[in-house]
Every structure is written in structure tokens, then in C-alpha cells.
Amino acid sequence: MIDKEALMEALKNVYDPELGLNVVDLGLIYGIEQQDGTVQVDMTMTTPGCPLHESMLQGVGDALSIFAGVKRVEVRLVWEPLWTPDRISAEGRQALGWAA
Amino acid sequence: MTPPTVVITSPGSPPQAPAMPAAGPLLSGLTTSRAASVSLPLRYMVTGLLFAVFAFGLATAYAQSFVDDVFLTPHLLAATHLAALGWLTMIAMGALYQFVPVVLDVPIFSERLGKAQFYLYLAGVLGLAYEMGSGRLQTVAWPAGLLVLAIGMFLYNMVRTLARVERWPLTGWFILAALTSLGLVVTAGFVLAVNLILGFVPLSQLAFVEAHAHLAALGWLGLLAVGVSYKLTPMFALSHPFNEWRLGRAIFVLLTTGVVGVFVSLLLRLGPVALLACWLVVGAGVGLYAWDYATMLRVRRRRPIDLTQQHNVAGVAGLVLTTLLGLALVLTPAEAAGHSRLQLAYAVMALAGWLGLTTLGQLYKIVPFLVWTHRFAPRMGKEKVPLLKDLFPQRLATAGFVGLLAGLVVAELGVLTGFLPVVQTGFALATAGTAIAATNLIRVVFR
């Protein structure tokens, strides 16, 4: 088993190129599970039908592929619960200039 | 060692568009299976940028046309059509080839048709500008015919594309209304061009010109700009909570009704009362839209106003000023002193102050995004990739925006006062500002 913190840290290399925020601080990652060399990630997009979803999903898959022992990465795009800006981390809010 | 397999799945359907809170930072890209190839929209955008510089350059060189009492001089006609067709419509068509698949979740019916249409359209714009600039209005029918053919191909492509749309967000309705307007605009324009030779339509040519121009600016380009802003502004600004339908439905009805009313009133010369009534409907739509746009910005979670939003804020101000200038025109008798100056100031404000600024602002998102998704998206997650804002020098872009904005303010004052050196200075500044924007964005494409 790979340390979950290490996986989350790797996901911080996947950025929204417009906002400059990574998928973790944006609150797009809903869950990470591991079993028998397979890492399964549930993630969402900030808006349904998001045009960037394939490159973001692929980026998440590629970011987790670097770990030794990972044979398969499954990235699932989910829409429940719907993303809202409240999911953005404190660091992310600061980067956006959103103090609330 | 075999690299791990990456499997991407999407088990659930996204929620229906009307119910969703319009918020999200991710923009249109090429990595969706629906999106058009990068070369289709970019060819329109790059060419449109060059025409923008050309149009302002022509306006600077022939600034005299903006202070003469003679309305619709050859050079003025050429500059106006270079701006409306070469710059704004060219970019609008490219943007729709990229935007429609992403927003309405349908692939473009035929990319090959879109590419073939580009060359016909380009020839038509160049031909029309040349014939008009040379003062040969009797021979504008041939480039007008090319334009009809090219725009007809575009509309056919869009209709076949839109026929597959299952869910219609507010932006989709605006796009549909804009495309309908474009069909009417091009039909009216072609009838006008042929009528210059044959004179078979018993209507005033000036009435035809005015109706045609209003439908092009307000109906085609205007409704499109408003509709697109309902998708892009909340996305860029992370506006939340914001419901696009709360005022959007009323705004759509007011603007489309008002545009049709203005077109018919001008074409059939229904008189000042009917025109005023229709203009007030447009004005109510514009007022509500300006309020809704301000709401999008007020509830934004991304606090800094970036370059695109700066353009858009100036563009919405340009829309409000266009509406007020239009109201002043409706209330001023055609024979009154300064009426033609008011008409020119109104046209410059609409084409450059509202639609031009808005279009350039959106390009500062769309062009870097297209290039980013093409060049850098495949490397994301594996290595550090640049952000969109890293793809062009921000300070230079801001300098271009300031130059264009200042130039337009100066040119407007010059047109209103009829003072030639002020008009020249204004358009020269605007040309420089637009050239900076064009250089900046075209360099991104070839990065």
C-alpha cells in the first residue's frame, strides 16, 4: 500500500491551467482507494460537461502511475455530490484572493 | 517494466444544465472527444486578428471619412465591413466551431466543410472590402455571392450540428438566435447587393442598409456575445451562487424581440414611435443584462479581475453606451445638425467599443487554451507545464488593452466633435493596441 498522503501530494502536480490551482486544492478529488496494485480515484469537475475533463483525468492517472507497485490506475469521473467553490482548500482560496 | 494501465470511466451522467450552479474554472479544450481539431478554429481567429488591425489601420488612414458630412463613403464602408466581417464575424465563426461542441456536447457536423468555407469566406471579405473601398458598389454582388455561399455553408454546418443537441442551456438559445439572425443578415445583404444593380425591391436602399447593419451587430454578433458571456464569465470568475436562468430568460426574450422589432421598424420605415418602442425593449434587455453581468462579477470567488474580464467589463460598458447613443439617434431627427456624427459614433461604439473589446478579451482565453490543450495537456501530471497566463507576456497584453481602450475613447470624442486630428490619434492608438493584441496572440499560436 502506498501512503495516501504521497498519492495526494503527487496529484498536486495536476493543475487547472486557467486558475493555477491543483486538483487537490480545488477539491476535485473525492476519494482514493487501493487494492492489489490498483489505485482507484473518484474525482469530479467544477462544471458538468467540463471540456478539459479528459486531460485532467488523464493527468491524474499519469501522476499516480509513477509509484512503484502500481499496476493499474482507475480514474472515475463522478457528479455526486456536485462540486461547489466551498470545496476549495484554504490555500486555494488564498490563491484566488477569496478570503471568505 | 510495463507502465501501469490508466483507465478512465464516467459512470454517471452530468446533471442537467439548467439546474447546475454556473461555476467552474475549466475552459473549452481539444481533449474532449467532441471538440474540433485545433486548426479549424485557430485559422479563423488568427485571420480575424489580422483583419482587426487592417480595419483600424484603414480607419486611421481614411479618418477624414469619419468627420465628413457625407455618410457611407467608400472607405468607411470598406472599414466597416472589414471590422464586421473580417474581424468580428471571422472570429465568431471560429469561436463557434470550438465552442458549440464543448458547450452543447455535440461534435461539429463536418470539419472539412468548415475548412473549405474558410477560404471562400476569406475571398469574399477581401473582395467586398476591395470593391467597396474602390467605390464600385455596382460590382459588390460577386464578393457578396461568395460570402452568401460561405456563410450558407457555415449555417448548414451549424444547423446539422445543433440538430443533435439534447440539452439546451441558456447559451445555446442565444447561439440559436444569433445564427438565425446571421441567416437573415446575409440574405438581406445579398438582396441589397443585387438590388444595387437591378433595383427590384421597392424599398429605400438606406433603410435596407440600416436594417441589415442592425441585425448584424445586435442580432448576430450581439446575441452571440451576450450568450457566450453567460457560459464563460461564471467559468472564469468562479461566480457562485449564480443562476443563469433567473434573469437570463427575460433578457433573451427582450433582446430577441427588440432586435426583430428594430430590424422591421428600420426596414419598413415604420416611423420614430415604433422604432423608439423597439429600442426601449432592447434597452430594457441591455439594462437587465448589465445588471446580471455585474452580479456574475459580484459573486465571483476568484477576486482579481484578469485581462479577459477587463476587456469584458469595458465591452459591457460599450454596450450600455451603444444603447444610449442609439436612443439619442432615435430621438434626433435625421436632418438635425450632427446626426451623421452621432450615427458614426454609435457604429464605432457598437463594433469596436462593445463587440471588438469583448471579442479580443475572449480570445485571450480561447487562443492560449487551444494551444495549451494541444501542446501541454498530454504532459500534465508527468512534468511541470505552463499555465495559460504563462503563454503570453501579461504586461504587453495590458499595454495593448489600454492602448485600444484609450484609442477608442479618443476616437469617439473626435467623431462626436468632428475634429480630424483627434479621430486620427484615436484610431492610431486603437490600431497600435490591436496590433499588440494580435502579435501577442499569434505568437502564442506559433509558440
Coordinates of C-alpha atoms in Angstrom, one line a residue:
Chain A
M1 CA 0.0 0.0 0.0
I2 CA 1.2 3.4 -0.9
D3 CA 0.9 6.2 1.7
K4 CA -2.3 8.2 0.8
E5 CA -0.5 11.4 1.6
A6 CA 2.1 10.6 -1.0
L7 CA -0.6 9.9 -3.6
M8 CA -2.3 13.2 -2.8
E9 CA 1.0 15.0 -3.0
A10 CA 1.5 13.5 -6.5
L11 CA -1.9 14.8 -7.5
K12 CA -0.9 18.3 -6.6
N13 CA 1.1 18.2 -9.9
V14 CA -2.1 18.2 -11.9
Y15 CA -3.2 21.8 -12.4
D16 CA -6.1 23.6 -13.7
P17 CA -4.2 25.7 -16.3
E18 CA -6.5 28.6 -16.0
L19 CA -6.7 29.1 -12.3
G20 CA -3.2 27.7 -11.5
L21 CA -4.7 25.6 -8.7
N22 CA -4.1 21.9 -8.4
V23 CA -6.9 19.3 -8.4
V24 CA -6.4 18.6 -4.7
D25 CA -6.7 22.3 -3.6
L26 CA -9.6 22.7 -6.0
G27 CA -11.4 20.0 -4.1
L28 CA -11.9 17.8 -7.2
I29 CA -10.6 14.6 -5.6
Y30 CA -13.5 12.8 -3.8
G31 CA -11.6 9.6 -2.8
I32 CA -8.7 7.3 -3.3
E33 CA -8.8 3.5 -2.8
Q34 CA -6.1 0.9 -3.3
Q35 CA -6.3 -2.8 -3.8
D36 CA -3.9 -5.3 -5.3
G37 CA -1.8 -2.8 -7.2
T38 CA -4.8 -0.9 -8.4
V39 CA -5.4 2.7 -7.4
Q40 CA -8.9 3.9 -7.9
V41 CA -9.6 7.7 -7.8
D42 CA -13.0 9.3 -7.7
M43 CA -12.9 12.8 -8.9
T44 CA -15.2 15.5 -10.3
M45 CA -15.1 18.6 -12.4
T46 CA -16.0 22.1 -11.5
T47 CA -18.8 22.2 -14.1
P48 CA -20.7 19.3 -15.7
G49 CA -19.6 18.8 -19.3
C50 CA -16.3 20.3 -18.5
P51 CA -14.3 20.4 -21.7
L52 CA -11.0 19.8 -20.0
H53 CA -12.1 16.6 -18.3
E54 CA -10.2 14.1 -20.4
S55 CA -6.9 15.9 -20.0
M56 CA -7.5 16.4 -16.3
L57 CA -8.5 12.7 -15.8
Q58 CA -5.5 11.5 -17.8
G59 CA -3.2 13.9 -15.9
V60 CA -4.4 12.3 -12.6
G61 CA -3.9 8.8 -14.0
D62 CA -0.4 9.7 -15.2
A63 CA 0.5 11.4 -11.9
L64 CA -0.3 8.2 -9.9
S65 CA 1.5 5.9 -12.4
I66 CA 4.9 7.0 -11.1
F67 CA 4.6 4.9 -7.9
A68 CA 6.4 1.6 -7.8
G69 CA 3.9 -1.3 -7.3
V70 CA 1.0 0.5 -9.1
K71 CA -0.2 -1.8 -11.9
R72 CA -3.4 0.0 -12.8
V73 CA -4.9 3.4 -12.1
E74 CA -8.7 3.8 -12.5
V75 CA -10.0 7.3 -12.6
R76 CA -13.7 7.7 -12.3
L77 CA -15.5 10.9 -13.1
V78 CA -18.4 11.4 -10.7
W79 CA -21.0 14.1 -10.3
E80 CA -22.4 13.3 -6.9
P81 CA -22.1 15.4 -4.9
L82 CA -21.9 18.4 -7.2
W83 CA -18.8 20.5 -6.8
T84 CA -19.1 24.0 -5.4
P85 CA -16.4 26.5 -4.6
D86 CA -16.8 25.7 -0.9
R87 CA -14.6 22.6 -1.6
I88 CA -11.6 24.7 -2.4
S89 CA -8.9 24.5 0.3
A90 CA -7.8 27.4 2.4
E91 CA -4.6 27.6 0.3
G92 CA -6.6 27.6 -2.9
R93 CA -8.9 30.3 -1.6
Q94 CA -6.0 32.4 -0.7
A95 CA -4.5 31.9 -4.2
L96 CA -7.8 33.1 -5.7
G97 CA -8.0 36.1 -3.4
W98 CA -11.1 34.8 -1.8
A99 CA -10.9 35.4 1.9
A100 CA -14.4 34.1 2.9
Chain B
M1 CA 8.9 -2.9 -16.5
T2 CA 5.4 -2.4 -18.0
P3 CA 3.9 1.0 -17.2
P4 CA 0.7 0.9 -15.2
T5 CA -2.6 0.9 -17.1
V6 CA -4.7 4.1 -16.8
V7 CA -8.4 3.6 -17.1
I8 CA -10.8 6.5 -17.2
T9 CA -14.5 5.9 -16.6
S10 CA -17.5 8.2 -16.2
P11 CA -20.3 6.1 -14.7
G12 CA -22.9 8.8 -14.2
S13 CA -24.4 11.5 -16.4
P14 CA -23.7 15.1 -15.5
P15 CA -26.7 17.0 -14.1
Q16 CA -29.0 18.9 -16.4
A17 CA -27.6 22.2 -17.4
P18 CA -30.4 24.4 -16.1
A19 CA -30.2 23.0 -12.6
M20 CA -26.5 23.4 -12.3
P21 CA -24.9 26.3 -10.5
A22 CA -22.9 28.0 -13.2
A23 CA -19.4 27.8 -11.8
G24 CA -16.2 26.3 -12.9
P25 CA -12.8 27.3 -14.0
L26 CA -12.2 24.8 -16.8
L27 CA -12.5 26.0 -20.3
S28 CA -13.1 24.7 -23.7
G29 CA -10.4 22.4 -24.9
L30 CA -9.3 20.0 -27.5
T31 CA -9.1 16.9 -25.4
T32 CA -12.8 16.3 -25.4
S33 CA -13.9 13.8 -27.9
R34 CA -16.5 16.3 -29.1
A35 CA -14.0 19.2 -29.7
A36 CA -13.0 20.2 -33.2
S37 CA -9.3 19.9 -34.2
V38 CA -7.1 22.9 -33.2
S39 CA -6.5 24.1 -36.8
L40 CA -10.2 24.7 -37.5
P41 CA -11.0 27.5 -35.0
L42 CA -7.4 28.9 -35.0
R43 CA -7.4 29.7 -38.7
Y44 CA -10.4 31.9 -38.2
M45 CA -9.1 33.5 -35.1
V46 CA -5.6 34.3 -36.5
T47 CA -7.1 35.8 -39.7
G48 CA -9.7 37.7 -37.7
L49 CA -7.0 39.3 -35.6
L50 CA -5.1 40.4 -38.8
F51 CA -8.3 41.9 -40.1
A52 CA -8.8 43.8 -36.9
V53 CA -5.5 45.6 -37.3
F54 CA -6.3 46.1 -41.0
A55 CA -9.7 47.7 -40.2
F56 CA -8.3 50.1 -37.6
G57 CA -5.4 50.9 -39.9
L58 CA -7.8 51.8 -42.7
A59 CA -9.9 53.9 -40.3
T60 CA -6.8 55.8 -39.4
A61 CA -5.7 56.3 -42.9
Y62 CA -9.1 57.5 -44.0
A63 CA -10.1 59.2 -40.8
Q64 CA -11.5 62.1 -42.9
S65 CA -14.4 59.8 -43.7
F66 CA -15.4 60.0 -40.0
V67 CA -15.7 63.8 -39.9
D68 CA -17.2 64.4 -43.4
D69 CA -20.9 65.2 -43.6
V70 CA -21.1 62.7 -46.4
F71 CA -22.3 59.4 -44.9
L72 CA -21.2 55.9 -46.1
T73 CA -18.1 56.9 -48.1
P74 CA -16.3 54.0 -49.9
H75 CA -13.5 53.8 -47.3
L76 CA -16.0 54.0 -44.5
L77 CA -17.9 51.1 -46.0
A78 CA -14.7 49.1 -46.5
A79 CA -13.5 49.7 -43.0
T80 CA -17.0 48.8 -41.5
H81 CA -17.2 45.6 -43.4
L82 CA -13.6 44.7 -42.7
A83 CA -14.5 45.1 -39.0
A84 CA -17.9 43.4 -39.1
L85 CA -17.0 40.5 -41.4
G86 CA -13.2 40.2 -41.5
W87 CA -12.6 40.7 -37.8
L88 CA -15.7 40.1 -35.7
T89 CA -17.6 37.5 -37.8
M90 CA -14.5 35.7 -38.7
I91 CA -13.6 35.2 -35.1
A92 CA -17.2 34.5 -34.1
M93 CA -17.3 31.6 -36.6
G94 CA -14.0 30.2 -35.4
A95 CA -15.2 30.5 -31.8
L96 CA -18.4 28.7 -32.6
Y97 CA -16.5 25.8 -34.2
Q98 CA -14.7 25.4 -30.9
F99 CA -17.4 26.4 -28.5
V100 CA -20.5 24.6 -29.7
P101 CA -19.1 21.1 -29.4
V102 CA -18.0 21.8 -25.9
V103 CA -21.0 23.7 -24.5
L104 CA -23.7 21.8 -26.3
D105 CA -22.0 18.4 -26.2
V106 CA -22.2 17.7 -29.9
P107 CA -19.4 17.2 -32.5
I108 CA -19.2 19.6 -35.4
F109 CA -21.1 18.0 -38.3
S110 CA -18.3 18.5 -40.8
E111 CA -14.8 19.9 -40.1
R112 CA -13.9 19.6 -43.8
L113 CA -16.8 21.8 -44.7
G114 CA -15.7 24.3 -42.0
K115 CA -12.2 24.4 -43.5
A116 CA -13.4 24.8 -47.1
Q117 CA -15.8 27.5 -46.0
F118 CA -12.9 29.5 -44.6
Y119 CA -11.2 30.1 -47.9
L120 CA -14.5 31.1 -49.7
Y121 CA -15.3 33.4 -46.8
L122 CA -11.8 35.0 -46.9
A123 CA -12.0 35.6 -50.6
G124 CA -15.5 37.1 -50.1
V125 CA -14.3 39.5 -47.4
L126 CA -11.3 40.7 -49.3
G127 CA -13.3 41.1 -52.5
L128 CA -16.1 43.0 -50.7
A129 CA -13.6 45.3 -49.0
Y130 CA -11.8 45.9 -52.3
E131 CA -14.9 46.7 -54.3
M132 CA -16.3 48.9 -51.6
G133 CA -13.1 50.7 -50.9
S134 CA -12.7 51.4 -54.7
G135 CA -16.2 52.9 -54.7
R136 CA -17.5 50.2 -57.1
L137 CA -20.8 49.4 -55.4
Q138 CA -22.2 48.1 -58.7
T139 CA -19.8 45.1 -58.6
V140 CA -20.1 44.1 -54.9
A141 CA -22.5 41.3 -56.0
W142 CA -19.7 38.9 -56.8
P143 CA -17.9 39.0 -53.4
A144 CA -21.4 39.2 -51.7
G145 CA -22.2 36.0 -53.6
L146 CA -19.1 34.3 -52.2
L147 CA -20.0 35.5 -48.7
V148 CA -23.5 34.1 -49.1
L149 CA -22.1 30.8 -50.2
A150 CA -19.5 30.7 -47.4
I151 CA -22.0 31.7 -44.7
G152 CA -24.5 29.4 -46.1
M153 CA -22.0 26.5 -45.7
F154 CA -21.4 27.7 -42.1
L155 CA -25.0 27.8 -41.3
Y156 CA -25.7 24.4 -42.8
N157 CA -22.8 23.0 -40.8
M158 CA -24.2 24.6 -37.6
V159 CA -27.8 23.5 -38.2
R160 CA -26.7 19.9 -38.8
T161 CA -24.6 20.2 -35.6
L162 CA -27.3 21.7 -33.5
A163 CA -29.9 19.2 -34.7
R164 CA -28.2 16.7 -32.4
V165 CA -28.2 18.8 -29.3
E166 CA -30.2 17.2 -26.4
R167 CA -29.9 19.7 -23.7
W168 CA -30.2 23.4 -24.3
P169 CA -28.6 25.7 -21.8
L170 CA -29.2 29.5 -21.9
T171 CA -26.1 30.0 -24.0
G172 CA -27.4 27.5 -26.6
W173 CA -30.6 29.5 -27.1
F174 CA -28.6 32.7 -27.6
I175 CA -26.4 30.9 -30.2
L176 CA -29.5 29.7 -32.0
A177 CA -31.0 33.2 -32.1
A178 CA -27.6 34.6 -33.3
L179 CA -27.3 32.1 -36.1
T180 CA -30.9 32.8 -37.2
S181 CA -30.0 36.5 -37.3
L182 CA -26.9 35.7 -39.3
G183 CA -29.1 33.9 -41.9
L184 CA -31.3 36.9 -42.2
V185 CA -28.3 39.3 -42.3
V186 CA -26.6 37.5 -45.2
T187 CA -29.9 37.2 -47.1
A188 CA -30.6 40.9 -46.6
G189 CA -27.0 41.8 -47.5
F190 CA -27.2 39.8 -50.7
V191 CA -30.6 41.2 -51.7
L192 CA -29.1 44.7 -51.1
A193 CA -26.1 44.0 -53.3
V194 CA -28.2 42.7 -56.1
N195 CA -30.7 45.4 -55.7
L196 CA -27.9 48.0 -56.3
I197 CA -27.8 46.7 -59.9
L198 CA -31.4 45.6 -60.6
G199 CA -33.4 47.7 -58.2
F200 CA -36.1 45.1 -58.0
V201 CA -37.0 45.7 -54.3
P202 CA -39.2 48.8 -53.9
L203 CA -37.6 49.7 -50.5
S204 CA -35.2 52.5 -49.7
Q205 CA -31.6 51.4 -50.0
L206 CA -30.7 53.3 -46.9
A207 CA -33.5 51.6 -45.0
F208 CA -32.1 48.3 -46.2
V209 CA -28.6 49.2 -45.1
E210 CA -29.7 50.3 -41.7
A211 CA -31.8 47.3 -41.1
H212 CA -29.1 45.0 -42.3
A213 CA -26.4 46.6 -40.2
H214 CA -28.5 46.5 -37.0
L215 CA -29.4 42.9 -37.5
A216 CA -25.7 42.1 -38.0
A217 CA -24.4 43.9 -34.9
L218 CA -27.3 43.4 -32.5
G219 CA -28.7 40.1 -33.7
W220 CA -25.8 38.1 -35.0
L221 CA -22.8 39.4 -33.1
G222 CA -24.6 40.9 -30.1
L223 CA -26.8 38.0 -29.1
L224 CA -23.8 35.7 -29.5
A225 CA -21.6 37.9 -27.3
V226 CA -24.3 38.0 -24.6
G227 CA -24.9 34.3 -24.8
V228 CA -21.3 33.3 -24.7
S229 CA -20.7 35.5 -21.7
Y230 CA -23.3 33.5 -19.7
K231 CA -21.0 30.5 -20.0
L232 CA -17.6 31.9 -19.9
T233 CA -17.9 34.7 -17.3
P234 CA -19.1 32.5 -14.4
M235 CA -16.5 29.9 -15.5
F236 CA -13.5 32.2 -15.5
A237 CA -14.6 34.2 -12.4
L238 CA -15.9 31.2 -10.4
S239 CA -19.2 33.0 -9.9
H240 CA -21.2 31.3 -7.1
P241 CA -24.0 31.2 -6.4
F242 CA -25.3 32.3 -9.8
N243 CA -28.3 31.1 -11.7
E244 CA -28.2 31.9 -15.4
W245 CA -31.9 31.5 -15.9
R246 CA -33.0 33.9 -13.1
L247 CA -32.8 37.0 -15.4
G248 CA -31.4 35.3 -18.4
R249 CA -34.8 34.1 -19.8
A250 CA -36.2 37.6 -19.6
I251 CA -33.1 39.1 -21.1
F252 CA -33.2 36.6 -24.0
V253 CA -36.9 37.4 -24.7
L254 CA -36.3 41.2 -24.5
L255 CA -33.2 41.2 -26.7
T256 CA -34.5 38.9 -29.4
T257 CA -37.9 40.7 -29.5
G258 CA -36.2 44.1 -29.6
V259 CA -33.8 43.1 -32.3
V260 CA -36.6 41.8 -34.6
G261 CA -38.6 44.9 -33.9
V262 CA -35.7 47.3 -34.7
F263 CA -35.0 45.3 -37.9
V264 CA -38.6 45.5 -39.1
S265 CA -39.0 49.2 -38.0
L266 CA -35.9 50.2 -39.9
L267 CA -36.6 48.1 -43.0
L268 CA -40.2 49.2 -43.4
R269 CA -39.7 52.7 -42.1
L270 CA -42.4 52.3 -39.5
G271 CA -41.7 55.7 -38.0
P272 CA -39.9 57.1 -34.9
V273 CA -42.6 55.9 -32.4
A274 CA -42.3 52.3 -33.4
L275 CA -38.5 52.5 -33.6
L276 CA -38.4 54.1 -30.1
A277 CA -40.7 51.4 -28.7
C278 CA -38.5 48.7 -30.1
W279 CA -35.3 50.4 -28.9
L280 CA -36.7 50.7 -25.4
V281 CA -37.3 46.9 -25.4
V282 CA -33.7 46.4 -26.5
G283 CA -32.6 48.9 -23.8
A284 CA -34.6 47.0 -21.1
G285 CA -32.8 43.8 -22.2
V286 CA -29.4 45.6 -22.1
G287 CA -30.1 47.1 -18.7
L288 CA -31.1 43.7 -17.2
Y289 CA -28.1 42.1 -18.8
A290 CA -25.7 44.7 -17.5
W291 CA -27.2 44.1 -14.0
D292 CA -26.8 40.3 -14.4
Y293 CA -23.3 40.7 -15.6
A294 CA -22.4 42.8 -12.6
T295 CA -24.0 40.1 -10.4
M296 CA -21.7 37.5 -12.0
L297 CA -18.7 39.6 -11.1
R298 CA -20.1 40.5 -7.6
V299 CA -20.4 36.8 -6.6
R300 CA -17.2 35.7 -8.1
R301 CA -14.8 33.7 -5.9
R302 CA -11.8 34.5 -8.0
R303 CA -11.2 38.0 -6.9
P304 CA -8.6 39.5 -9.3
I305 CA -10.2 40.9 -12.5
D306 CA -8.0 39.4 -15.2
L307 CA -7.3 40.7 -18.7
T308 CA -10.3 39.0 -20.3
Q309 CA -12.6 40.3 -17.6
Q310 CA -11.1 43.8 -18.0
H311 CA -11.9 43.6 -21.7
N312 CA -15.4 42.3 -21.0
V313 CA -16.2 45.0 -18.4
A314 CA -15.2 47.6 -20.9
G315 CA -17.2 45.8 -23.5
V316 CA -20.4 45.8 -21.4
A317 CA -19.8 49.5 -20.7
G318 CA -19.5 49.8 -24.5
L319 CA -22.9 48.0 -24.9
V320 CA -24.6 50.4 -22.5
L321 CA -23.1 53.4 -24.3
T322 CA -24.1 51.9 -27.6
T323 CA -27.7 51.6 -26.4
L324 CA -27.7 55.2 -25.1
L325 CA -26.2 56.5 -28.3
G326 CA -28.8 54.6 -30.2
L327 CA -31.6 56.1 -28.1
A328 CA -30.1 59.6 -28.8
L329 CA -30.2 58.7 -32.5
V330 CA -33.8 57.6 -32.4
L331 CA -34.7 60.9 -30.6
T332 CA -32.8 63.1 -33.0
P333 CA -34.4 64.0 -36.4
A334 CA -32.3 62.8 -39.3
E335 CA -32.0 66.3 -40.7
A336 CA -30.7 67.7 -37.4
A337 CA -27.1 69.0 -37.3
G338 CA -24.6 66.4 -36.1
H339 CA -26.9 63.5 -36.8
S340 CA -24.4 61.7 -39.1
R341 CA -21.7 62.2 -36.4
L342 CA -23.9 60.6 -33.9
Q343 CA -24.5 57.7 -36.3
L344 CA -20.8 57.2 -36.8
A345 CA -20.1 57.4 -33.0
Y346 CA -22.8 54.9 -32.5
A347 CA -21.4 52.5 -35.1
V348 CA -17.8 52.8 -33.8
M349 CA -19.0 52.2 -30.2
A350 CA -21.1 49.1 -31.2
L351 CA -18.5 47.5 -33.4
A352 CA -15.3 48.4 -31.6
G353 CA -16.3 49.5 -28.1
W354 CA -18.7 46.7 -27.4
L355 CA -18.2 43.8 -29.8
G356 CA -14.5 44.4 -30.5
L357 CA -13.3 44.6 -26.9
T358 CA -15.5 41.7 -25.9
T359 CA -14.1 39.5 -28.8
L360 CA -10.5 40.4 -28.1
G361 CA -11.0 39.7 -24.4
Q362 CA -12.4 36.2 -25.1
L363 CA -9.5 35.4 -27.4
Y364 CA -7.1 36.0 -24.6
K365 CA -8.6 32.9 -23.1
I366 CA -9.5 30.8 -26.1
V367 CA -6.3 31.0 -28.1
P368 CA -3.9 30.1 -25.2
F369 CA -6.3 27.4 -24.1
L370 CA -6.4 25.8 -27.6
V371 CA -2.6 25.9 -27.8
W372 CA -2.2 24.6 -24.2
T373 CA -4.5 21.6 -24.7
H374 CA -2.7 20.8 -27.9
R375 CA 0.9 21.2 -26.7
F376 CA 0.9 20.8 -22.9
A377 CA -2.1 18.8 -21.8
P378 CA -0.6 15.4 -22.7
R379 CA 2.3 16.3 -20.4
M380 CA 0.2 17.2 -17.4
G381 CA 0.8 15.1 -14.4
K382 CA 4.2 13.9 -15.7
E383 CA 6.1 17.2 -15.6
K384 CA 5.6 20.8 -14.8
V385 CA 3.6 22.5 -17.6
P386 CA 2.9 26.2 -18.0
L387 CA -0.3 27.9 -17.1
L388 CA -2.4 29.7 -19.7
K389 CA -1.3 33.1 -18.4
D390 CA 2.4 32.0 -18.9
L391 CA 1.9 31.6 -22.6
F392 CA 2.0 35.4 -23.4
P393 CA 3.5 38.5 -21.7
Q394 CA 0.8 39.9 -19.5
R395 CA 2.3 43.4 -19.3
L396 CA 2.3 43.7 -23.1
A397 CA -1.2 42.4 -23.3
T398 CA -2.3 45.0 -20.7
A399 CA -0.5 47.7 -22.7
G400 CA -2.4 46.6 -25.8
F401 CA -5.7 46.8 -23.9
V402 CA -5.0 50.2 -22.5
G403 CA -3.9 51.5 -26.0
L404 CA -7.1 50.1 -27.6
L405 CA -9.4 51.4 -24.9
A406 CA -7.8 54.9 -24.8
G407 CA -7.8 55.0 -28.6
L408 CA -11.5 54.2 -28.8
V409 CA -12.4 56.9 -26.2
V410 CA -10.3 59.5 -28.1
A411 CA -11.7 58.4 -31.5
E412 CA -15.3 58.6 -30.2
L413 CA -14.7 62.1 -28.9
G414 CA -13.1 63.0 -32.2
V415 CA -16.1 61.6 -34.2
L416 CA -18.6 63.4 -32.0
T417 CA -16.8 66.7 -32.2
G418 CA -15.8 66.3 -35.8
F419 CA -12.2 67.1 -35.1
L420 CA -10.0 65.2 -37.5
P421 CA -6.7 65.1 -35.6
V422 CA -8.4 63.7 -32.6
V423 CA -10.1 61.0 -34.7
Q424 CA -6.7 60.2 -36.3
T425 CA -5.0 60.0 -33.0
G426 CA -7.7 57.8 -31.5
F427 CA -7.7 55.3 -34.4
A428 CA -3.9 55.3 -34.5
L429 CA -3.8 54.4 -30.8
A430 CA -6.5 51.7 -31.4
T431 CA -4.5 50.3 -34.3
A432 CA -1.4 50.1 -32.1
G433 CA -3.4 48.4 -29.2
T434 CA -5.0 45.9 -31.6
A435 CA -1.6 45.2 -33.3
I436 CA -0.1 44.4 -29.9
A437 CA -3.0 42.0 -29.1
A438 CA -2.8 40.4 -32.5
T439 CA 1.0 39.9 -32.2
N440 CA 0.7 38.6 -28.7
L441 CA -2.0 36.0 -29.6
I442 CA -0.5 35.0 -32.9
R443 CA 2.8 34.4 -31.1
V444 CA 1.0 32.0 -28.8
V445 CA -0.2 30.0 -31.7
F446 CA 3.3 29.6 -33.1
R447 CA 4.9 29.1 -29.7

